[in-house]
Coordinates of C-alpha atoms and ligand atoms in Angstrom, one line a residue:
M739 CA 0.0 0.0 -0.1
L740 CA 1.0 3.7 -0.7
S741 CA 0.7 6.2 2.0
I742 CA 0.5 9.6 0.7
I743 CA 1.5 12.5 3.0
L744 CA 0.3 16.0 2.3
P745 CA 1.8 18.6 4.5
S746 CA -0.7 21.5 4.6
Y747 CA -0.9 25.0 6.1
N748 CA -3.5 27.5 4.8
E749 CA -4.2 25.4 1.7
R750 CA -8.1 25.3 1.6
E751 CA -8.4 26.9 -1.6
S752 CA -6.3 24.2 -3.5
I753 CA -5.9 21.1 -1.4
C754 CA -9.2 19.4 -2.4
R755 CA -8.2 19.6 -6.0
T756 CA -4.8 18.1 -5.3
I757 CA -6.5 15.1 -3.2
D758 CA -8.9 14.5 -6.1
E759 CA -6.4 14.4 -8.6
I760 CA -4.2 12.0 -6.6
I761 CA -7.2 9.7 -6.1
F762 CA -8.0 9.8 -9.8
V763 CA -4.3 8.9 -10.8
L764 CA -4.0 6.1 -8.2
N765 CA -7.4 4.5 -9.0
K766 CA -6.6 4.6 -12.6
A767 CA -3.3 2.8 -11.9
K768 CA -5.2 0.3 -9.6
L769 CA -3.1 1.0 -6.6
S770 CA -4.1 0.7 -3.1
F771 CA -3.4 3.7 -1.0
E772 CA -4.2 6.0 1.8
I773 CA -3.9 9.9 2.0
I774 CA -2.9 11.5 5.2
V775 CA -3.1 15.4 5.5
C776 CA -0.9 16.7 8.1
D777 CA -2.1 20.0 8.9
D778 CA -0.6 22.4 11.5
N779 CA -4.0 23.7 12.8
S780 CA -4.2 26.0 10.0
P781 CA -6.2 29.4 10.7
D782 CA -8.2 28.8 7.5
E783 CA -9.1 25.6 8.9
T784 CA -8.0 23.2 6.1
W785 CA -8.1 20.3 8.7
K786 CA -12.0 20.9 9.2
L787 CA -12.5 21.2 5.3
I788 CA -10.8 17.8 4.8
K789 CA -12.8 16.1 7.6
D790 CA -16.2 17.4 6.2
T791 CA -15.3 16.9 2.5
Y792 CA -13.7 13.4 2.7
S793 CA -15.9 12.0 5.7
S794 CA -17.1 9.2 3.6
E795 CA -13.8 8.2 2.2
K796 CA -12.1 5.6 4.3
N797 CA -8.7 6.3 2.9
V798 CA -8.3 9.9 3.3
R799 CA -7.7 11.2 6.8
V800 CA -6.3 14.3 8.5
I801 CA -4.0 14.8 11.3
R802 CA -4.6 18.1 13.0
R803 CA -1.2 18.9 14.7
M804 CA -1.4 21.2 17.7
S805 CA 2.3 20.9 18.7
E806 CA 5.1 22.6 17.2
K807 CA 4.5 23.8 13.7
G808 CA 6.7 23.1 10.7
L809 CA 6.9 21.3 7.4
S810 CA 9.6 18.6 8.3
Q811 CA 7.9 17.8 11.7
A812 CA 4.5 17.3 10.1
V813 CA 5.8 15.0 7.4
I814 CA 7.7 13.1 10.0
E815 CA 4.5 12.7 12.0
G816 CA 2.7 11.6 8.9
F817 CA 5.2 9.0 8.0
S818 CA 5.3 7.5 11.5
K819 CA 1.5 7.2 11.3
A820 CA 1.4 5.8 8.0
K821 CA 0.3 2.2 7.4
G822 CA 1.7 1.6 4.0
D823 CA 5.1 0.2 3.1
Y824 CA 5.8 2.9 0.6
L825 CA 5.8 6.6 1.8
F826 CA 5.1 9.5 -0.5
V827 CA 5.1 13.2 0.1
L828 CA 3.6 15.8 -2.0
D829 CA 2.8 19.5 -1.6
A830 CA -0.9 20.0 -0.7
D831 CA -1.1 23.1 -3.0
G832 CA -1.1 21.0 -6.2
Q833 CA 2.3 22.2 -7.5
H834 CA 3.6 18.6 -7.6
D835 CA 2.3 16.7 -10.6
P836 CA 0.6 13.4 -9.1
S837 CA 0.6 11.8 -12.5
I838 CA 4.1 10.5 -12.2
I839 CA 3.2 8.7 -8.7
P840 CA 2.7 5.3 -10.5
K841 CA 6.1 5.7 -12.2
M842 CA 7.7 6.8 -9.2
F843 CA 6.2 3.7 -7.3
L844 CA 7.7 1.2 -9.8
E845 CA 11.0 2.8 -9.2
L846 CA 10.7 2.9 -5.4
K847 CA 10.3 -1.0 -5.6
K848 CA 13.7 -1.3 -6.9
N849 CA 15.3 1.4 -5.0
D850 CA 15.4 3.0 -1.5
L851 CA 14.3 6.5 -2.3
V852 CA 12.7 8.1 -5.4
V853 CA 12.7 11.9 -6.0
G854 CA 10.3 13.9 -8.2
S855 CA 13.0 16.0 -9.8
R856 CA 12.8 19.5 -11.5
Y857 CA 16.6 19.2 -12.5
V858 CA 16.8 15.9 -14.6
S859 CA 16.0 16.0 -18.4
G860 CA 12.3 16.1 -18.8
G861 CA 11.7 18.1 -15.6
G862 CA 11.5 21.8 -15.0
V863 CA 10.8 24.7 -12.6
G864 CA 7.7 25.9 -14.8
S865 CA 7.2 29.8 -14.1
W866 CA 9.7 30.4 -11.4
S867 CA 11.1 33.9 -11.1
K868 CA 14.9 34.2 -11.8
T869 CA 15.6 34.9 -8.2
R870 CA 13.8 31.9 -7.0
I871 CA 15.6 29.7 -9.5
F872 CA 18.9 31.2 -8.3
V873 CA 17.9 30.4 -4.6
S874 CA 17.0 26.9 -5.3
R875 CA 20.3 26.3 -7.3
C876 CA 22.3 28.0 -4.6
A877 CA 20.7 25.8 -1.9
S878 CA 21.5 22.8 -3.9
Y879 CA 25.0 23.6 -4.6
L880 CA 25.6 24.2 -0.8
A881 CA 24.3 20.9 0.0
Y882 CA 26.3 18.7 -2.4
P883 CA 29.5 18.6 -0.5
F884 CA 27.5 17.1 2.4
M885 CA 25.7 14.4 0.5
G886 CA 28.9 12.3 -0.3
K887 CA 27.9 9.3 -2.3
N888 CA 24.3 10.3 -2.3
K889 CA 24.4 13.1 -4.6
I890 CA 21.2 13.9 -6.5
N891 CA 20.2 16.7 -8.9
D892 CA 17.4 18.0 -6.9
P893 CA 18.2 17.7 -3.1
M894 CA 15.7 20.5 -2.5
A895 CA 12.7 18.5 -3.8
G896 CA 9.7 18.3 -1.5
F897 CA 8.2 15.5 -3.7
F898 CA 9.5 12.0 -3.0
G899 CA 9.0 8.6 -1.9
L900 CA 10.9 6.2 0.4
K901 CA 10.4 2.7 1.9
K902 CA 8.8 2.6 5.3
S903 CA 11.6 0.2 6.3
L904 CA 14.2 3.0 5.5
F905 CA 12.2 5.6 7.5
N906 CA 12.0 3.2 10.4
K907 CA 15.8 3.0 10.5
L908 CA 16.4 6.6 10.8
N909 CA 16.4 8.9 13.6
L910 CA 15.3 12.1 12.0
D911 CA 15.1 15.2 14.1
V912 CA 14.6 18.2 11.8
K913 CA 13.2 21.6 11.6
G914 CA 12.4 23.6 8.5
Y915 CA 11.6 22.7 4.9
K916 CA 14.5 20.2 4.0
I917 CA 13.2 16.9 4.9
L918 CA 14.6 14.9 1.8
L919 CA 17.9 16.3 2.5
A920 CA 17.8 15.3 6.2
I921 CA 16.8 11.8 5.1
I922 CA 19.8 11.7 2.8
L923 CA 22.2 13.0 5.5
A924 CA 20.9 10.8 8.1
S925 CA 21.4 7.7 5.9
K926 CA 25.1 6.8 6.6
R927 CA 25.2 4.1 3.8
K928 CA 24.9 4.7 0.0
L929 CA 21.4 4.7 -1.0
K930 CA 19.8 3.6 -4.4
I931 CA 18.0 6.7 -5.4
K932 CA 16.2 7.3 -8.6
E933 CA 15.0 10.7 -9.8
V934 CA 11.8 11.0 -11.9
P935 CA 11.4 14.1 -13.9
Y936 CA 8.3 16.6 -13.7
V937 CA 7.6 20.1 -14.2
F938 CA 6.8 22.1 -11.1
R939 CA 3.5 23.7 -11.6
T940 CA 2.3 27.4 -10.9
R941 CA 0.4 27.9 -7.7
T942 CA -3.4 28.6 -8.5
A943 CA -4.3 29.7 -5.1
G944 CA -3.0 30.6 -1.6
E945 CA 0.7 31.6 -1.1
S946 CA 4.1 30.1 -0.9
K947 CA 5.5 30.0 2.8
L948 CA 9.0 29.9 1.7
G949 CA 10.6 32.9 3.2
F950 CA 13.7 34.2 4.9
K951 CA 13.1 31.8 8.1
V952 CA 13.1 28.7 5.8
I953 CA 16.4 29.9 4.3
F954 CA 17.9 30.5 7.7
E955 CA 16.8 27.3 9.2
Y956 CA 18.4 25.5 6.1
I957 CA 21.8 27.1 6.6
L958 CA 21.4 26.2 10.4
M959 CA 20.7 22.6 9.4
L960 CA 24.0 22.5 7.1
M961 CA 26.1 23.9 9.7
K962 CA 24.9 21.5 12.4
F963 CA 25.5 18.6 10.2
F964 CA 29.1 20.0 9.3
I965 CA 29.9 20.2 13.1
S966 CA 28.4 16.8 13.9
S967 CA 30.3 15.0 11.2
N968 CA 33.7 17.0 11.7
K969 CA 33.8 17.0 15.6
E970 CA 37.1 15.6 15.8
L971 CA 38.5 18.0 13.2
L972 CA 37.0 21.1 14.8
T973 CA 38.1 20.0 18.4
F974 CA 41.6 19.4 17.1
A975 CA 41.8 23.0 15.7
I976 CA 40.3 24.3 18.9
V977 CA 43.2 22.5 20.8
G978 CA 45.6 24.0 18.3
F979 CA 44.4 27.5 19.0
L980 CA 44.6 27.0 22.8
G981 CA 48.0 25.5 22.3
T982 CA 49.1 28.8 20.6
I983 CA 48.1 30.9 23.5
V984 CA 49.9 28.4 25.9
N985 CA 53.0 28.9 23.7
L986 CA 52.9 32.6 23.9
L987 CA 52.2 32.7 27.5
V988 CA 55.1 30.4 28.4
M989 CA 57.5 32.3 26.1
F990 CA 56.4 35.5 27.9
L991 CA 56.8 34.1 31.3
S992 CA 60.2 32.4 30.4
V993 CA 61.8 35.7 29.0
D994 CA 60.3 38.3 31.1
I995 CA 60.0 36.7 34.6
V996 CA 62.4 33.9 34.7
H997 CA 64.8 35.8 32.4
L998 CA 66.0 32.9 30.1
P999 CA 67.4 33.7 26.7
V1000 CA 64.8 34.1 23.9
L1001 CA 65.8 31.0 21.8
L1002 CA 65.9 28.7 25.0
S1003 CA 62.4 30.1 26.1
S1004 CA 61.1 29.5 22.5
A1005 CA 62.1 25.8 22.5
I1006 CA 60.4 25.4 26.0
A1007 CA 57.4 27.2 25.0
V1008 CA 57.2 24.9 21.9
E1009 CA 57.7 21.8 24.0
V1010 CA 55.1 23.0 26.7
S1011 CA 52.4 23.6 24.0
I1012 CA 53.0 20.2 22.5
I1013 CA 52.6 18.6 25.9
H1014 CA 49.4 20.7 26.4
N1015 CA 48.1 19.7 23.0
F1016 CA 48.8 16.1 23.3
L1017 CA 47.0 15.9 26.7
L1018 CA 43.9 17.6 25.3
N1019 CA 43.7 15.7 22.2
N1020 CA 44.2 12.5 24.0
F1021 CA 41.7 13.2 26.6
W1022 CA 39.3 15.2 24.7
T1023 CA 39.5 15.1 20.8
F1024 CA 40.1 11.5 20.3
T1025 CA 38.6 10.3 23.7
K1026 CA 35.9 8.3 22.3
R1027 CA 38.3 6.1 20.3
S1028 CA 39.7 2.9 21.6
I1029 CA 43.3 3.0 21.1
S1030 CA 45.6 0.2 22.0
S1031 CA 49.0 1.8 21.9
S1032 CA 50.5 2.9 25.2
L1033 CA 50.3 6.5 26.2
F1034 CA 54.0 7.0 25.9
S1035 CA 54.4 5.9 22.5
R1036 CA 51.4 8.0 21.4
F1037 CA 53.3 11.0 23.1
L1038 CA 56.6 10.2 21.2
R1039 CA 54.8 10.0 17.8
F1040 CA 52.7 13.1 18.8
N1041 CA 55.9 15.0 19.1
F1042 CA 57.4 13.6 15.9
I1043 CA 54.3 14.7 13.9
S1044 CA 54.3 18.2 15.5
L1045 CA 57.8 18.7 14.4
I1046 CA 57.1 17.3 11.0
S1047 CA 54.3 19.9 10.4
L1048 CA 56.5 22.6 11.7
L1049 CA 58.9 21.7 9.1
I1050 CA 56.3 21.5 6.5
T1051 CA 55.2 25.2 7.5
L1052 CA 58.9 26.3 7.2
V1053 CA 59.4 24.7 3.8
V1054 CA 56.3 26.2 2.5
V1055 CA 57.3 29.6 3.6
W1056 CA 60.8 29.2 2.2
L1057 CA 59.4 27.9 -1.2
F1058 CA 57.0 30.6 -1.8
T1059 CA 59.2 33.6 -0.6
T1060 CA 62.1 32.4 -2.5
Y1061 CA 60.5 31.4 -5.8
T1062 CA 57.4 33.5 -6.0
S1063 CA 56.6 37.0 -5.0
M1064 CA 54.2 36.1 -2.4
W1065 CA 53.9 38.3 0.8
Y1066 CA 55.5 36.5 3.5
L1067 CA 52.5 36.6 5.8
I1068 CA 50.3 34.9 3.1
A1069 CA 53.0 32.3 2.6
Q1070 CA 53.2 31.8 6.6
A1071 CA 49.4 31.4 6.5
V1072 CA 49.4 28.8 3.7
G1073 CA 52.2 26.8 5.6
I1074 CA 50.2 26.9 8.8
L1075 CA 47.1 25.6 7.0
L1076 CA 49.1 22.8 5.3
G1077 CA 50.9 22.0 8.5
F1078 CA 47.8 21.9 10.1
V1079 CA 46.0 19.5 7.7
I1080 CA 48.9 17.2 7.6
N1081 CA 49.2 17.3 11.4
F1082 CA 45.6 16.3 11.8
L1083 CA 45.6 13.4 9.2
F1084 CA 48.7 11.8 10.7
N1085 CA 47.2 12.2 14.3
S1086 CA 43.8 10.8 13.4
R1087 CA 45.2 7.9 11.3
W1088 CA 48.3 7.1 13.1
V1089 CA 49.0 8.5 16.5
F1090 CA 45.5 8.2 17.8
K1091 CA 44.6 5.2 15.5
S1092 CA 41.8 3.2 16.8
E1093 CA 41.9 -0.6 16.8
Ligands
GDD2131 N1 2.0 21.2 7.9 C1 2.8 22.2 7.5 N2 3.4 23.1 8.4 N3 2.8 22.3 6.1 C2 3.5 23.5 5.5 C3 4.3 24.3 6.5 C4 4.1 24.2 7.9 O1 4.6 24.9 8.8 N4 4.8 25.0 5.6 C5 4.4 24.7 4.4 N5 3.8 23.7 4.3 C6 3.1 23.0 3.3 C7 2.3 24.0 2.4 O2 1.0 24.0 2.7 C8 2.6 23.3 0.9 O3 1.6 22.3 0.9 C9 3.8 22.7 1.1 O4 4.1 22.5 2.4 C10 4.9 23.5 0.4 O5 5.0 24.8 0.9 P1 5.0 26.0 -0.2 O6 5.0 27.3 0.7 O7 4.0 25.9 -1.2 O8 6.6 26.0 -0.7 P2 7.0 26.3 -2.1 O9 6.0 25.7 -3.2 O10 7.4 27.7 -2.1 O11 8.2 25.4 -2.2 C11 8.4 24.1 -2.9 O12 9.6 24.0 -3.5 C12 10.7 23.6 -2.4 C13 12.0 23.6 -3.1 O13 12.4 24.7 -3.8 C14 8.0 22.9 -2.0 O14 8.0 21.8 -3.1 C15 9.1 22.7 -1.1 O15 8.6 21.3 -0.5 C16 10.3 22.3 -1.8 O16 11.3 22.3 -0.8
MN2132 MN1 4.1 25.4 -3.2

């Protein structure tokens, strides 16, 4: 059975036409289905309209959501209450063309996910303004680096289907509009995804709810995902930053308070900051890993890699300032960055290698 979820907010002008069209298409294709409208207690009483209009249709029901409002939350609630093995989402305003659902269903049987796509051959955005096309494309490009093996042409699509079994495996906690992208990001493994083209229709009634808040929530979602999937790298960077402060502080104490020579002070400062960084990385950055090597061997290797990355920085600065006309500060910045990357890679894959 197919479960068709229709998220709605103030759609009384167009939702019945959308539902009737879906019923027509699915009856014609002889598919068994249920339609679940997930309405966020719309002020225009869309929920009431559905209740009254389809009271005699057993397979059309409405969930009137009184809790937190939001497109993704509404869709997730619909998914979890659905009885079918195949879950679909369409906008309630009729902008998604239901006539491709039977084709999407055929594809979904062979895949994990099927997407109604505006950006594959045969698809299109209809009468969108240039600005809207631009925003949609930018949003897609922003998402690509995060999608890994699961890249698709239209990650912003709000028209898609997935197997209930896949949904059950995911632990979705999303706000905003981008429920499809959230599903793709939450799936760690490579998914089988098929895109089916359609042309996005023009809204005939009501108005779009996509505004700045939606865009802001989207960027927040990508940032959250970036942080959670790069925790070690970010912590490592913070440790490095703290280490630099420790380095400067020790240097100051050594020269100005203890009155040791500058070069000796510098060496002491470097080693103290290495010890500081090692301890923090060992007990913070990589603490979740199960590492079999001894603490001392890790410490020696950490020292070694720290020196190597220092050398790399020096070599980069030397190369750029000798053979190009690059400003020395830019050269130093490039050197530090390269040193940092190498430092992180070797620490994460060698010094703190998990079993
Ligand atoms: N329950 C609920 N709660 N439904 C909502 C909410 C909400 O907070 N906000 C919007 N909806 C419903 C609308 O009633 C509509 O049925 C559907 O979600 C899409 O909202 P629109 O406001 O019509 O979005 P759009 O047409 O501008 O955006 C379309 O393109 C986007 C990609 O560019 C949609 O297809 C989006 O899903 C898609 O991401
Ligand atoms: Mn719409």
